[in-house]
Amino acid sequence: MCRPGSAFFGRHGTILAPVSCNSSPEIRIPKPTLIVNRAGQIISANDAAAALMRSTRAELQSMHIRDTFHPDELPEGEAGLRELKPGDEIQFERWLRCCDKRYVRIEARDRMLGDERYRITLRPLSTEPVDLPPRLPPAA
């Protein structure tokens, strides 16, 4: 133990969290996150994303990113992804279609990774899922 006045006082740090260099493709971050390949297939999802979408990670990995959009928002969402270059990021609000066919309003942050995959981080803006009509009303 270091005491005030000693040569080592104030030089010791505290480890706040263990650091791992795990190269596993599994996502280990707490924000709901999907990894999508260039073709739009969800190839990885974390537990937070599965919980948000009322699903399991395995079920999410059998889905396409199109399955997560309201049909009226799909063309704009797909176009935004296609326009990204490695390192580019876009952020926008949209409806997230959950596996129970209900929707949650989210803020999505889509980033193209260097290996032509996309990391999509989801931030819920609403807490309860809702039923939406097949056609959304025009934006005001």
Short mmCIF file of C-alpha atoms in Angstrom, two decimals:
data_model
loop_
_atom_site.label_atom_id
_atom_site.label_comp_id
_atom_site.label_asym_id
_atom_site.label_seq_id
_atom_site.Cartn_x
_atom_site.Cartn_y
_atom_site.Cartn_z
CA MET A 1 0.00 0.00 0.00
CA CYS A 2 1.26 3.46 -0.86
CA ARG A 3 1.23 6.22 1.70
CA PRO A 4 1.18 9.96 1.14
CA GLY A 5 4.71 11.16 0.73
CA SER A 6 5.98 7.88 -0.70
CA ALA A 7 7.53 7.85 -4.16
CA PHE A 8 4.71 5.71 -5.54
CA PHE A 9 1.72 7.58 -4.11
CA GLY A 10 -0.74 8.52 -6.85
CA ARG A 11 0.92 6.36 -9.50
CA HIS A 12 -1.30 3.33 -9.17
CA GLY A 13 -4.42 3.04 -11.29
CA THR A 14 -7.56 1.08 -10.82
CA ILE A 15 -8.65 -1.50 -13.34
CA LEU A 16 -12.27 -0.67 -14.07
CA ALA A 17 -13.08 -3.64 -16.30
CA PRO A 18 -11.17 -6.59 -17.66
CA VAL A 19 -10.11 -6.21 -21.28
CA SER A 20 -10.36 -9.11 -23.66
CA CYS A 21 -8.90 -9.55 -27.10
CA ASN A 22 -11.51 -12.11 -28.05
CA SER A 23 -11.68 -12.38 -31.84
CA SER A 24 -15.04 -14.15 -31.77
CA PRO A 25 -17.58 -12.73 -34.25
CA GLU A 26 -20.10 -12.70 -31.43
CA ILE A 27 -21.04 -9.21 -30.30
CA ARG A 28 -20.30 -8.46 -26.67
CA ILE A 29 -21.67 -4.94 -26.26
CA PRO A 30 -24.83 -4.06 -24.33
CA LYS A 31 -26.53 -1.90 -27.02
CA PRO A 32 -28.93 -3.77 -29.28
CA THR A 33 -26.69 -4.48 -32.28
CA LEU A 34 -26.99 -6.42 -35.52
CA ILE A 35 -24.21 -7.32 -37.95
CA VAL A 36 -25.48 -7.58 -41.51
CA ASN A 37 -23.59 -8.76 -44.58
CA ARG A 38 -23.56 -6.95 -47.92
CA ALA A 39 -26.53 -9.04 -49.13
CA GLY A 40 -28.61 -7.88 -46.13
CA GLN A 41 -28.58 -11.16 -44.19
CA ILE A 42 -28.34 -10.74 -40.41
CA ILE A 43 -25.22 -12.73 -39.56
CA SER A 44 -24.85 -11.82 -35.89
CA ALA A 45 -26.98 -10.29 -33.15
CA ASN A 46 -26.44 -9.71 -29.48
CA ASP A 47 -28.79 -10.59 -26.63
CA ALA A 48 -29.97 -6.98 -26.33
CA ALA A 49 -31.10 -6.98 -29.98
CA ALA A 50 -32.89 -10.30 -29.49
CA ALA A 51 -34.70 -8.96 -26.42
CA LEU A 52 -35.70 -5.73 -28.19
CA MET A 53 -37.07 -7.68 -31.15
CA ARG A 54 -38.76 -10.30 -28.93
CA SER A 55 -36.79 -13.11 -30.49
CA THR A 56 -33.72 -15.29 -30.05
CA ARG A 57 -30.33 -14.64 -31.56
CA ALA A 58 -30.70 -17.77 -33.69
CA GLU A 59 -34.03 -16.54 -35.08
CA LEU A 60 -32.52 -13.15 -35.90
CA GLN A 61 -29.66 -14.82 -37.75
CA SER A 62 -32.17 -16.45 -40.07
CA MET A 63 -33.62 -13.07 -41.03
CA HIS A 64 -32.87 -10.44 -43.64
CA ILE A 65 -32.58 -6.76 -42.72
CA ARG A 66 -35.73 -6.15 -44.82
CA ASP A 67 -37.65 -8.15 -42.20
CA THR A 68 -36.94 -5.41 -39.65
CA PHE A 69 -38.47 -2.50 -41.62
CA HIS A 70 -42.00 -1.22 -42.05
CA PRO A 71 -42.76 -1.64 -45.79
CA ASP A 72 -43.14 2.14 -46.28
CA GLU A 73 -39.66 2.80 -44.82
CA LEU A 74 -37.88 -0.05 -46.60
CA PRO A 75 -36.85 1.69 -49.87
CA GLU A 76 -35.23 4.61 -48.05
CA GLY A 77 -33.54 2.32 -45.52
CA GLU A 78 -32.07 0.02 -48.15
CA ALA A 79 -30.88 2.97 -50.25
CA GLY A 80 -29.13 4.45 -47.22
CA LEU A 81 -27.24 1.20 -46.58
CA ARG A 82 -26.23 0.78 -50.24
CA GLU A 83 -24.77 4.30 -50.33
CA LEU A 84 -22.41 3.69 -47.40
CA LYS A 85 -18.69 3.27 -48.01
CA PRO A 86 -16.30 1.63 -45.50
CA GLY A 87 -16.16 3.76 -42.37
CA ASP A 88 -19.27 5.79 -43.29
CA GLU A 89 -22.14 6.01 -40.82
CA ILE A 90 -25.73 7.17 -41.04
CA GLN A 91 -28.21 7.77 -38.25
CA PHE A 92 -31.99 8.02 -38.57
CA GLU A 93 -35.27 7.22 -36.85
CA ARG A 94 -37.51 4.43 -38.08
CA TRP A 95 -39.93 1.75 -37.03
CA LEU A 96 -38.33 -1.57 -36.07
CA ARG A 97 -40.47 -4.57 -36.95
CA CYS A 98 -40.21 -7.10 -34.15
CA CYS A 99 -40.64 -10.83 -34.59
CA ASP A 100 -44.17 -10.64 -33.17
CA LYS A 101 -45.09 -8.36 -36.15
CA ARG A 102 -45.42 -5.32 -33.85
CA TYR A 103 -43.24 -2.21 -34.08
CA VAL A 104 -40.98 -0.18 -31.79
CA ARG A 105 -39.74 3.30 -32.72
CA ILE A 106 -35.93 3.35 -32.78
CA GLU A 107 -32.95 5.45 -33.70
CA ALA A 108 -30.71 3.36 -35.94
CA ARG A 109 -27.01 4.01 -36.43
CA ASP A 110 -25.70 2.09 -39.45
CA ARG A 111 -21.96 1.87 -40.08
CA MET A 112 -20.21 0.05 -42.90
CA LEU A 113 -17.26 -1.89 -41.61
CA GLY A 114 -14.10 -2.40 -43.65
CA ASP A 115 -15.02 -5.96 -44.62
CA GLU A 116 -18.29 -4.94 -46.33
CA ARG A 117 -20.45 -5.82 -43.35
CA TYR A 118 -22.71 -3.36 -41.58
CA ARG A 119 -23.00 -2.77 -37.85
CA ILE A 120 -26.48 -1.55 -36.99
CA THR A 121 -26.91 -0.21 -33.48
CA LEU A 122 -30.49 0.29 -32.29
CA ARG A 123 -31.65 2.74 -29.63
CA PRO A 124 -35.30 2.32 -28.61
CA LEU A 125 -37.28 5.56 -28.59
CA SER A 126 -40.51 3.91 -27.44
CA THR A 127 -40.95 1.32 -24.74
CA GLU A 128 -44.08 -0.54 -25.79
CA PRO A 129 -44.53 -2.25 -29.16
CA VAL A 130 -47.45 -1.03 -31.25
CA ASP A 131 -49.49 -2.28 -34.18
CA LEU A 132 -49.07 -0.17 -37.30
CA PRO A 133 -51.26 0.00 -40.40
CA PRO A 134 -49.94 -1.44 -43.68
CA ARG A 135 -49.49 2.14 -44.93
CA LEU A 136 -47.99 4.84 -42.70
CA PRO A 137 -49.68 8.24 -42.69
CA PRO A 138 -47.70 10.95 -44.53
CA ALA A 139 -45.12 12.76 -42.40
CA ALA A 140 -46.33 16.16 -41.24
#
